[in-house]
Amino acid sequence: MFVILVYDVNQKRVAKVLKKCRQYLHWVQNSVLEGEISEANYKKLKMDIEKIIRQDEDSVIFYTLRTTKYSSREIVGLQKSSNENIL
Amino acid sequence: MFVILVYDVNQKRVAKVLKKCRQYLHWVQNSVLEGEISEANYKKLKMDIEKIIRQDEDSVIFYTLRTTKYSSREIVGLQKSSNENIL
């Protein structure tokens, strides 16, 4: 499965969240990561993030795509990530 | 088509970008909007954003999904948007 992750967390926890996300996904842009991930790792990542964030203050969205056949990504302006477009 | 938009723009232009995006999409979280949009409006939105942002400083990512049949959205932590989950 393909995951697009967008986080909105307190500055105090950004580094920790980002570090965790980077273990599984590629950084795309400020607050955005994406990549192919197994179902098992996806569950693991979600659990790990739940432990790091504050439920009443932070928010992390996971868009999961079972296939990328019907999706694409376009960037207007600066392409901040150096990794190739996987979508 | 369904669009997930994530922007990373200079503070000076955030209000303008957000206002434009809100004309077509629903706000989900800080820097993230999403929603159903026609092909024509999608092109219009992209063009409008190109005019607002600075190409050498700002970045806006559009994930377009031709169908939402294979996708879903999960939120860990705070659900900041009040609108119902469309995905």
mmCIF file of C-alpha atoms in Angstrom, chain A residues 2-6 26-29 32-35 63 65 70-75 85 87, chain B residues 1-6 33-35 37 42 60-66:
data_model
loop_
_atom_site.group_PDB
_atom_site.id
_atom_site.type_symbol
_atom_site.label_atom_id
_atom_site.label_comp_id
_atom_site.label_asym_id
_atom_site.label_seq_id
_atom_site.Cartn_x
_atom_site.Cartn_y
_atom_site.Cartn_z
ATOM 1 C CA PHE A 2 1.004 3.583 -0.552
ATOM 2 C CA VAL A 3 0.778 6.104 2.273
ATOM 3 C CA ILE A 4 0.688 9.894 2.256
ATOM 4 C CA LEU A 5 1.285 11.198 5.775
ATOM 5 C CA VAL A 6 0.695 14.788 6.863
ATOM 6 C CA HIS A 26 10.209 9.488 2.226
ATOM 7 C CA TRP A 27 10.131 13.140 3.088
ATOM 8 C CA VAL A 28 8.344 15.151 0.394
ATOM 9 C CA GLN A 29 7.744 18.584 1.817
ATOM 10 C CA VAL A 32 4.497 15.628 4.335
ATOM 11 C CA LEU A 33 5.944 12.176 3.788
ATOM 12 C CA GLU A 34 4.939 9.380 1.458
ATOM 13 C CA GLY A 35 5.901 5.928 0.305
ATOM 14 C CA TYR A 63 -4.060 8.719 3.437
ATOM 15 C CA LEU A 65 -3.946 4.052 -1.270
ATOM 16 C CA TYR A 70 -5.520 5.957 -10.224
ATOM 17 C CA SER A 71 -3.488 8.657 -8.554
ATOM 18 C CA SER A 72 -0.814 11.136 -9.436
ATOM 19 C CA ARG A 73 1.121 13.930 -7.831
ATOM 20 C CA GLU A 74 1.773 17.373 -9.201
ATOM 21 C CA ILE A 75 3.874 20.074 -7.633
ATOM 22 C CA ASN A 85 8.141 10.734 -7.994
ATOM 23 C CA LEU A 87 3.236 7.952 -7.765
ATOM 24 C CA MET B 1 -11.671 13.593 -9.283
ATOM 25 C CA PHE B 2 -10.567 13.880 -5.679
ATOM 26 C CA VAL B 3 -7.727 16.185 -4.694
ATOM 27 C CA ILE B 4 -5.525 16.303 -1.602
ATOM 28 C CA LEU B 5 -3.637 19.581 -1.504
ATOM 29 C CA VAL B 6 -0.721 20.317 0.805
ATOM 30 C CA LEU B 33 -7.213 20.643 2.075
ATOM 31 C CA GLU B 34 -9.126 18.036 0.134
ATOM 32 C CA GLY B 35 -12.251 17.464 -1.867
ATOM 33 C CA ILE B 37 -13.193 18.877 -7.899
ATOM 34 C CA TYR B 42 -8.598 21.736 -10.864
ATOM 35 C CA VAL B 60 2.109 23.242 -3.304
ATOM 36 C CA ILE B 61 1.524 19.546 -3.835
ATOM 37 C CA PHE B 62 -1.614 18.206 -5.491
ATOM 38 C CA TYR B 63 -2.382 14.528 -5.104
ATOM 39 C CA THR B 64 -5.136 13.674 -7.545
ATOM 40 C CA LEU B 65 -7.193 10.506 -7.230
ATOM 41 C CA ARG B 66 -9.348 9.536 -10.178
#
